[in-house]
Amino acid sequence: MKFVRSGARPVLCALFLACAAVAPVSAAPAGGEARKAAPFASDRLSVEVVGAGPDVILIPGLGSSCEVWRATADRLKARHRVHLVQLAGFAGEPWTHGDGAFVQPEVDELVRYIRAQGLDRPAVIGHSLGGLSGLLLAQQHPDLVGRLMTVDSLPFYSAMFGPNTTADSARPFADQAAAMIIGADQEGFRTMQATTAQALSKTSSEQARIVDWSMASDRRALASAMKDVMTTDARPGLSAMSTPVTALYAADADGGPPPAMAEAVWGREYATLPGVRLTRVDASRHFIMADQPQRFAELVDAFLSE
């Protein structure tokens, strides 16, 4: 992608390269068991609920299935009621919104879900786009979120182009990325996605799932989400936030984001958030939960026990 500067590539690839090309929508989810949704009607998301106890909402990232959280949910369900969110348009979930807005309508539906289900200040854990969604949710409705963990997620992703980047200056690149998604042909798609998946995870089984989820996603949803993610800047609302936030970020000296670069970017972009806990997870790429499952489980347990 021409707008990715070579010096920033190790960090940028985890978000932008993931959607350099996508396949047409598939009618069925990619792999995994059939999901039982909570009794909540929405054309933006569906939710599977497992377990009993304090509520935890898990939000996946761009193009991902809620199955990215299956191991986490299976581990937590003995002592928590876990809400696995599946975003519309991703991994086979139907999409009916053309090239319209993605992120804010999805956040609005999360608000409606929390209220409709009568959840009492649930913990929220979001990966990538899901983490950005969690930040917006906590900023706009601090009374609804008890605590938030973002997983390799930034309040403004296009800041990875440089500290002076703004939503307006990023817009042409966002449009270019969306056009690449919509205009990509299918020839060689799986090979391209396999290469991309290697930038997102060190784990071969997770790489295969990433490819399958992309193959089952709707290009219009991915393009809309990409534009929104690249032009949504949640940083102005950080200083006023009262919700406790833990921000995990990946570093990998062997082909992923170099530790010094990752630490500098995450420290800079979360600098105005009072009390934020920044935790670097080494030997991991974007999908921390797959690349470092034991460390991730420990960090989630610590987060939920606070």
mmCIF file of C-alpha atoms in Angstrom:
data_model
loop_
_atom_site.group_PDB
_atom_site.id
_atom_site.type_symbol
_atom_site.label_atom_id
_atom_site.label_comp_id
_atom_site.label_asym_id
_atom_site.label_seq_id
_atom_site.Cartn_x
_atom_site.Cartn_y
_atom_site.Cartn_z
ATOM 1 C CA MET A 1 0.000 0.000 0.000
ATOM 2 C CA LYS A 2 1.724 3.190 -1.130
ATOM 3 C CA PHE A 3 0.661 5.318 1.822
ATOM 4 C CA VAL A 4 2.485 3.098 4.350
ATOM 5 C CA ARG A 5 5.891 4.545 5.135
ATOM 6 C CA SER A 6 8.593 1.944 5.309
ATOM 7 C CA GLY A 7 9.755 3.054 8.757
ATOM 8 C CA ALA A 8 6.313 2.655 10.265
ATOM 9 C CA ARG A 9 5.457 -0.604 8.534
ATOM 10 C CA PRO A 10 6.004 -2.983 11.487
ATOM 11 C CA VAL A 11 3.276 -1.207 13.442
ATOM 12 C CA LEU A 12 1.007 -0.240 10.578
ATOM 13 C CA CYS A 13 0.772 -3.685 9.035
ATOM 14 C CA ALA A 14 -1.276 -4.994 11.948
ATOM 15 C CA LEU A 15 -4.180 -2.749 10.992
ATOM 16 C CA PHE A 16 -3.946 -1.511 7.427
ATOM 17 C CA LEU A 17 -2.359 -4.453 5.618
ATOM 18 C CA ALA A 18 -5.088 -6.705 6.999
ATOM 19 C CA CYS A 19 -7.540 -5.328 4.477
ATOM 20 C CA ALA A 20 -5.336 -4.669 1.477
ATOM 21 C CA ALA A 21 -7.612 -7.129 -0.315
ATOM 22 C CA VAL A 22 -10.737 -8.977 0.705
ATOM 23 C CA ALA A 23 -13.076 -11.537 -0.805
ATOM 24 C CA PRO A 24 -16.777 -11.159 -1.538
ATOM 25 C CA VAL A 25 -19.275 -11.879 1.176
ATOM 26 C CA SER A 26 -19.998 -15.470 2.074
ATOM 27 C CA ALA A 27 -23.393 -16.571 3.273
ATOM 28 C CA ALA A 28 -22.110 -18.615 6.198
ATOM 29 C CA PRO A 29 -19.690 -17.997 9.084
ATOM 30 C CA ALA A 30 -16.195 -19.306 8.564
ATOM 31 C CA GLY A 31 -15.773 -22.365 10.726
ATOM 32 C CA GLY A 32 -16.611 -22.894 14.381
ATOM 33 C CA GLU A 33 -19.855 -23.940 15.977
ATOM 34 C CA ALA A 34 -23.146 -22.196 15.292
ATOM 35 C CA ARG A 35 -23.556 -19.266 17.635
ATOM 36 C CA LYS A 36 -26.576 -18.799 19.848
ATOM 37 C CA ALA A 37 -27.362 -15.100 19.940
ATOM 38 C CA ALA A 38 -28.823 -13.278 22.905
ATOM 39 C CA PRO A 39 -32.462 -12.140 22.427
ATOM 40 C CA PHE A 40 -31.458 -8.800 20.936
ATOM 41 C CA ALA A 41 -32.401 -7.760 17.421
ATOM 42 C CA SER A 42 -29.849 -5.620 15.605
ATOM 43 C CA ASP A 43 -28.554 -5.234 12.063
ATOM 44 C CA ARG A 44 -25.200 -4.047 13.415
ATOM 45 C CA LEU A 45 -24.195 -6.896 15.708
ATOM 46 C CA SER A 46 -25.249 -10.128 17.345
ATOM 47 C CA VAL A 47 -24.254 -11.401 20.769
ATOM 48 C CA GLU A 48 -23.667 -14.867 22.184
ATOM 49 C CA VAL A 49 -23.873 -15.170 25.982
ATOM 50 C CA VAL A 50 -22.146 -17.900 27.996
ATOM 51 C CA GLY A 51 -21.530 -18.450 31.695
ATOM 52 C CA ALA A 52 -22.755 -16.718 34.842
ATOM 53 C CA GLY A 53 -21.388 -14.019 37.109
ATOM 54 C CA PRO A 54 -20.157 -10.446 36.591
ATOM 55 C CA ASP A 55 -20.618 -9.322 32.998
ATOM 56 C CA VAL A 56 -17.745 -9.116 30.485
ATOM 57 C CA ILE A 57 -18.252 -7.892 26.912
ATOM 58 C CA LEU A 58 -15.739 -9.066 24.278
ATOM 59 C CA ILE A 59 -15.530 -7.070 21.017
ATOM 60 C CA PRO A 60 -13.480 -8.396 18.066
ATOM 61 C CA GLY A 61 -11.425 -6.385 15.615
ATOM 62 C CA LEU A 62 -11.746 -5.484 11.957
ATOM 63 C CA GLY A 63 -12.761 -8.481 9.868
ATOM 64 C CA SER A 64 -12.656 -10.895 12.803
ATOM 65 C CA SER A 65 -15.114 -13.442 14.101
ATOM 66 C CA CYS A 66 -16.159 -13.491 17.727
ATOM 67 C CA GLU A 67 -14.435 -16.886 17.718
ATOM 68 C CA VAL A 68 -11.223 -14.938 18.297
ATOM 69 C CA TRP A 69 -12.446 -14.791 21.915
ATOM 70 C CA ARG A 70 -13.553 -18.442 22.250
ATOM 71 C CA ALA A 71 -10.638 -19.574 24.406
ATOM 72 C CA THR A 72 -11.049 -16.508 26.630
ATOM 73 C CA ALA A 73 -14.789 -17.032 26.955
ATOM 74 C CA ASP A 74 -14.401 -20.732 27.712
ATOM 75 C CA ARG A 75 -11.933 -19.919 30.455
ATOM 76 C CA LEU A 76 -14.002 -17.104 31.986
ATOM 77 C CA LYS A 77 -17.490 -18.566 31.792
ATOM 78 C CA ALA A 78 -17.187 -20.505 35.059
ATOM 79 C CA ARG A 79 -17.140 -17.243 36.971
ATOM 80 C CA HIS A 80 -18.346 -14.560 34.541
ATOM 81 C CA ARG A 81 -21.243 -14.000 32.190
ATOM 82 C CA VAL A 82 -19.467 -13.441 28.894
ATOM 83 C CA HIS A 83 -21.010 -11.547 25.978
ATOM 84 C CA LEU A 84 -19.280 -12.387 22.677
ATOM 85 C CA VAL A 85 -20.060 -9.673 20.159
ATOM 86 C CA GLN A 86 -20.107 -10.459 16.430
ATOM 87 C CA LEU A 87 -19.975 -7.330 14.292
ATOM 88 C CA ALA A 88 -22.119 -7.231 11.157
ATOM 89 C CA GLY A 89 -20.277 -7.655 7.887
ATOM 90 C CA PHE A 90 -17.385 -9.614 9.354
ATOM 91 C CA ALA A 91 -16.719 -13.364 9.108
ATOM 92 C CA GLY A 92 -20.049 -14.160 7.449
ATOM 93 C CA GLU A 93 -22.326 -11.953 9.556
ATOM 94 C CA PRO A 94 -24.750 -10.214 7.137
ATOM 95 C CA TRP A 95 -24.203 -6.567 6.224
ATOM 96 C CA THR A 96 -27.009 -4.347 4.923
ATOM 97 C CA HIS A 97 -25.555 -0.831 5.126
ATOM 98 C CA GLY A 98 -23.723 -0.392 1.838
ATOM 99 C CA ASP A 99 -20.781 1.985 2.230
ATOM 100 C CA GLY A 100 -22.288 3.861 5.176
ATOM 101 C CA ALA A 101 -20.783 4.584 8.579
ATOM 102 C CA PHE A 102 -19.543 1.665 10.659
ATOM 103 C CA VAL A 103 -17.986 2.509 14.015
ATOM 104 C CA GLN A 104 -20.376 4.985 15.632
ATOM 105 C CA PRO A 105 -23.558 3.054 14.704
ATOM 106 C CA GLU A 106 -21.960 -0.083 16.139
ATOM 107 C CA VAL A 107 -21.102 1.774 19.364
ATOM 108 C CA ASP A 108 -24.684 3.036 19.552
ATOM 109 C CA GLU A 109 -25.936 -0.536 19.297
ATOM 110 C CA LEU A 110 -23.588 -1.644 22.063
ATOM 111 C CA VAL A 111 -25.158 1.068 24.235
ATOM 112 C CA ARG A 112 -28.613 -0.205 23.358
ATOM 113 C CA TYR A 113 -27.557 -3.780 24.112
ATOM 114 C CA ILE A 114 -26.157 -2.934 27.548
ATOM 115 C CA ARG A 115 -29.331 -1.079 28.457
ATOM 116 C CA ALA A 116 -31.716 -3.642 26.978
ATOM 117 C CA GLN A 117 -30.017 -6.477 28.845
ATOM 118 C CA GLY A 118 -29.848 -4.518 32.077
ATOM 119 C CA LEU A 119 -26.087 -4.970 32.441
ATOM 120 C CA ASP A 120 -24.562 -3.268 35.467
ATOM 121 C CA ARG A 121 -21.342 -1.525 34.385
ATOM 122 C CA PRO A 122 -19.803 -4.525 32.603
ATOM 123 C CA ALA A 123 -16.113 -4.902 31.950
ATOM 124 C CA VAL A 124 -15.340 -4.402 28.247
ATOM 125 C CA ILE A 125 -12.420 -5.967 26.375
ATOM 126 C CA GLY A 126 -11.874 -4.944 22.765
ATOM 127 C CA HIS A 127 -9.280 -5.980 20.195
ATOM 128 C CA SER A 128 -8.115 -3.487 17.553
ATOM 129 C CA LEU A 129 -11.276 -1.820 16.166
ATOM 130 C CA GLY A 130 -13.070 -3.355 19.149
ATOM 131 C CA GLY A 131 -10.764 -1.473 21.493
ATOM 132 C CA LEU A 132 -11.454 1.812 19.707
ATOM 133 C CA SER A 133 -15.162 1.037 20.014
ATOM 134 C CA GLY A 134 -14.695 0.453 23.739
ATOM 135 C CA LEU A 135 -12.952 3.802 24.147
ATOM 136 C CA LEU A 136 -15.778 5.620 22.368
ATOM 137 C CA LEU A 137 -18.359 3.724 24.423
ATOM 138 C CA ALA A 138 -16.660 4.691 27.695
ATOM 139 C CA GLN A 139 -16.207 8.308 26.600
ATOM 140 C CA GLN A 140 -19.781 8.777 25.462
ATOM 141 C CA HIS A 141 -21.455 6.718 28.203
ATOM 142 C CA PRO A 142 -19.136 6.482 31.236
ATOM 143 C CA ASP A 143 -22.035 5.314 33.393
ATOM 144 C CA LEU A 144 -22.368 2.117 31.340
ATOM 145 C CA VAL A 145 -18.784 0.780 31.476
ATOM 146 C CA GLY A 146 -17.112 -0.467 34.641
ATOM 147 C CA ARG A 147 -13.628 -0.894 33.185
ATOM 148 C CA LEU A 148 -12.028 -1.224 29.764
ATOM 149 C CA MET A 149 -9.165 -3.239 28.317
ATOM 150 C CA THR A 150 -7.934 -2.383 24.826
ATOM 151 C CA VAL A 151 -5.889 -5.050 23.051
ATOM 152 C CA ASP A 152 -3.361 -3.680 20.545
ATOM 153 C CA SER A 153 -5.663 -0.757 19.877
ATOM 154 C CA LEU A 154 -5.001 2.978 19.573
ATOM 155 C CA PRO A 155 -7.336 5.938 20.128
ATOM 156 C CA PHE A 156 -6.306 7.239 16.674
ATOM 157 C CA TYR A 157 -4.802 4.647 14.372
ATOM 158 C CA SER A 158 -3.610 7.070 11.716
ATOM 159 C CA ALA A 159 -1.286 8.639 14.287
ATOM 160 C CA MET A 160 1.017 5.783 13.265
ATOM 161 C CA PHE A 161 1.727 7.846 10.142
ATOM 162 C CA GLY A 162 3.297 10.416 12.469
ATOM 163 C CA PRO A 163 2.444 12.609 15.468
ATOM 164 C CA ASN A 164 1.183 15.480 13.310
ATOM 165 C CA THR A 165 -1.368 13.398 11.397
ATOM 166 C CA THR A 166 -4.994 14.491 11.738
ATOM 167 C CA ALA A 167 -8.280 12.883 10.753
ATOM 168 C CA ASP A 168 -8.510 15.290 7.818
ATOM 169 C CA SER A 169 -4.990 14.609 6.566
ATOM 170 C CA ALA A 170 -5.581 10.861 6.887
ATOM 171 C CA ARG A 171 -8.815 10.957 4.897
ATOM 172 C CA PRO A 172 -7.246 10.618 1.419
ATOM 173 C CA PHE A 173 -5.332 7.553 2.600
ATOM 174 C CA ALA A 174 -8.500 6.150 4.160
ATOM 175 C CA ASP A 175 -10.312 6.610 0.862
ATOM 176 C CA GLN A 176 -7.443 4.922 -0.956
ATOM 177 C CA ALA A 177 -7.516 1.962 1.436
ATOM 178 C CA ALA A 178 -11.281 1.595 1.030
ATOM 179 C CA ALA A 179 -10.979 1.755 -2.764
ATOM 180 C CA MET A 180 -8.359 -0.991 -2.690
ATOM 181 C CA ILE A 181 -10.710 -3.160 -0.661
ATOM 182 C CA ILE A 182 -13.693 -2.642 -2.943
ATOM 183 C CA GLY A 183 -11.711 -2.853 -6.184
ATOM 184 C CA ALA A 184 -9.535 -5.874 -5.433
ATOM 185 C CA ASP A 185 -10.063 -8.856 -7.723
ATOM 186 C CA GLN A 186 -10.159 -12.377 -6.389
ATOM 187 C CA GLU A 187 -7.201 -13.749 -8.271
ATOM 188 C CA GLY A 188 -4.470 -14.587 -5.885
ATOM 189 C CA PHE A 189 -6.574 -13.418 -2.939
ATOM 190 C CA ARG A 190 -5.868 -16.335 -0.643
ATOM 191 C CA THR A 191 -2.118 -15.993 -1.210
ATOM 192 C CA MET A 192 -2.311 -12.285 -0.399
ATOM 193 C CA GLN A 193 -4.335 -12.921 2.735
ATOM 194 C CA ALA A 194 -1.956 -15.645 3.863
ATOM 195 C CA THR A 195 0.918 -13.169 3.621
ATOM 196 C CA THR A 196 -1.088 -10.573 5.501
ATOM 197 C CA ALA A 197 -1.999 -13.036 8.232
ATOM 198 C CA GLN A 198 1.681 -13.630 8.910
ATOM 199 C CA ALA A 199 2.013 -9.933 9.755
ATOM 200 C CA LEU A 200 -0.892 -10.158 12.181
ATOM 201 C CA SER A 201 -0.011 -13.322 14.087
ATOM 202 C CA LYS A 202 2.978 -15.579 14.700
ATOM 203 C CA THR A 203 0.652 -18.563 15.203
ATOM 204 C CA SER A 204 -0.068 -20.708 12.136
ATOM 205 C CA SER A 205 -3.518 -21.832 13.267
ATOM 206 C CA GLU A 206 -4.527 -18.209 13.900
ATOM 207 C CA GLN A 207 -3.177 -17.179 10.522
ATOM 208 C CA ALA A 208 -5.480 -19.752 8.923
ATOM 209 C CA ARG A 209 -8.474 -18.413 10.853
ATOM 210 C CA ILE A 210 -7.671 -14.838 9.860
ATOM 211 C CA VAL A 211 -7.679 -15.849 6.204
ATOM 212 C CA ASP A 212 -10.980 -17.723 6.583
ATOM 213 C CA TRP A 213 -12.640 -14.772 8.352
ATOM 214 C CA SER A 214 -11.506 -12.372 5.642
ATOM 215 C CA MET A 215 -12.785 -14.733 2.967
ATOM 216 C CA ALA A 216 -16.222 -14.692 4.592
ATOM 217 C CA SER A 217 -16.419 -10.914 5.150
ATOM 218 C CA ASP A 218 -18.340 -8.345 3.141
ATOM 219 C CA ARG A 219 -16.054 -5.951 1.290
ATOM 220 C CA ARG A 220 -18.410 -3.020 1.818
ATOM 221 C CA ALA A 221 -18.342 -3.533 5.578
ATOM 222 C CA LEU A 222 -14.562 -3.831 5.618
ATOM 223 C CA ALA A 223 -14.142 -0.709 3.490
ATOM 224 C CA SER A 224 -16.549 1.279 5.669
ATOM 225 C CA ALA A 225 -14.880 0.097 8.836
ATOM 226 C CA MET A 226 -11.410 0.877 7.466
ATOM 227 C CA LYS A 227 -12.382 4.443 6.577
ATOM 228 C CA ASP A 228 -13.943 4.988 9.988
ATOM 229 C CA VAL A 229 -11.002 3.529 11.896
ATOM 230 C CA MET A 230 -8.483 5.635 9.989
ATOM 231 C CA THR A 231 -10.435 8.881 10.488
ATOM 232 C CA THR A 232 -11.822 8.439 14.018
ATOM 233 C CA ASP A 233 -9.774 10.300 16.619
ATOM 234 C CA ALA A 234 -10.757 9.472 20.194
ATOM 235 C CA ARG A 235 -7.774 11.306 21.697
ATOM 236 C CA PRO A 236 -9.605 14.582 22.463
ATOM 237 C CA GLY A 237 -11.867 12.683 24.881
ATOM 238 C CA LEU A 238 -9.102 10.858 26.752
ATOM 239 C CA SER A 239 -8.321 13.511 29.355
ATOM 240 C CA ALA A 240 -11.900 13.603 30.634
ATOM 241 C CA MET A 241 -12.304 9.836 30.945
ATOM 242 C CA SER A 242 -13.045 8.373 34.367
ATOM 243 C CA THR A 243 -13.306 4.712 33.318
ATOM 244 C CA PRO A 244 -10.246 2.657 34.363
ATOM 245 C CA VAL A 245 -8.372 1.609 31.204
ATOM 246 C CA THR A 246 -5.748 -1.071 30.670
ATOM 247 C CA ALA A 247 -4.074 -0.933 27.248
ATOM 248 C CA LEU A 248 -2.150 -3.987 26.042
ATOM 249 C CA TYR A 249 0.101 -3.638 23.022
ATOM 250 C CA ALA A 250 2.182 -6.076 21.032
ATOM 251 C CA ALA A 251 5.905 -6.016 20.339
ATOM 252 C CA ASP A 252 7.916 -8.522 18.358
ATOM 253 C CA ALA A 253 11.593 -8.066 17.573
ATOM 254 C CA ASP A 254 11.365 -10.883 15.023
ATOM 255 C CA GLY A 255 9.210 -9.499 12.217
ATOM 256 C CA GLY A 256 6.591 -7.538 14.162
ATOM 257 C CA PRO A 257 6.486 -4.103 15.816
ATOM 258 C CA PRO A 258 9.922 -3.431 17.377
ATOM 259 C CA PRO A 259 9.592 -2.958 21.148
ATOM 260 C CA ALA A 260 11.023 0.568 21.213
ATOM 261 C CA MET A 261 8.745 1.745 18.419
ATOM 262 C CA ALA A 262 5.640 0.155 19.919
ATOM 263 C CA GLU A 263 6.411 1.591 23.348
ATOM 264 C CA ALA A 264 6.936 5.067 21.932
ATOM 265 C CA VAL A 265 3.709 5.054 19.909
ATOM 266 C CA TRP A 266 1.458 3.664 22.629
ATOM 267 C CA GLY A 267 2.994 5.914 25.281
ATOM 268 C CA ARG A 268 2.498 8.983 23.118
ATOM 269 C CA GLU A 269 -1.045 8.226 22.007
ATOM 270 C CA TYR A 270 -2.373 7.321 25.481
ATOM 271 C CA ALA A 271 -0.422 10.069 27.282
ATOM 272 C CA THR A 272 -3.439 12.194 28.194
ATOM 273 C CA LEU A 273 -5.557 9.333 29.590
ATOM 274 C CA PRO A 274 -5.532 9.591 33.406
ATOM 275 C CA GLY A 275 -4.347 6.441 35.162
ATOM 276 C CA VAL A 276 -4.029 4.309 32.039
ATOM 277 C CA ARG A 277 -2.089 1.072 32.530
ATOM 278 C CA LEU A 278 0.079 0.408 29.496
ATOM 279 C CA THR A 279 1.373 -3.162 29.236
ATOM 280 C CA ARG A 280 3.689 -4.364 26.491
ATOM 281 C CA VAL A 281 3.372 -8.006 25.463
ATOM 282 C CA ASP A 282 6.569 -9.203 23.842
ATOM 283 C CA ALA A 283 6.988 -11.931 21.207
ATOM 284 C CA SER A 284 3.531 -11.119 19.889
ATOM 285 C CA ARG A 285 1.967 -9.523 16.857
ATOM 286 C CA HIS A 286 -1.479 -7.978 16.556
ATOM 287 C CA PHE A 287 -3.424 -11.029 17.787
ATOM 288 C CA ILE A 288 -1.967 -11.111 21.297
ATOM 289 C CA MET A 289 -4.573 -13.583 22.550
ATOM 290 C CA ALA A 290 -3.301 -16.165 20.037
ATOM 291 C CA ASP A 291 0.426 -15.423 20.097
ATOM 292 C CA GLN A 292 0.801 -15.192 23.883
ATOM 293 C CA PRO A 293 -2.278 -16.998 25.286
ATOM 294 C CA GLN A 294 -0.905 -17.652 28.767
ATOM 295 C CA ARG A 295 0.340 -14.098 29.257
ATOM 296 C CA PHE A 296 -2.920 -12.755 27.850
ATOM 297 C CA ALA A 297 -4.970 -14.913 30.233
ATOM 298 C CA GLU A 298 -2.921 -13.651 33.189
ATOM 299 C CA LEU A 299 -3.433 -10.036 32.160
ATOM 300 C CA VAL A 300 -7.177 -10.506 31.651
ATOM 301 C CA ASP A 301 -7.505 -12.152 35.072
ATOM 302 C CA ALA A 302 -5.608 -9.299 36.709
ATOM 303 C CA PHE A 303 -7.768 -6.758 34.875
ATOM 304 C CA LEU A 304 -11.019 -8.415 35.969
ATOM 305 C CA SER A 305 -9.933 -8.828 39.573
ATOM 306 C CA GLU A 306 -9.138 -5.155 40.141
#
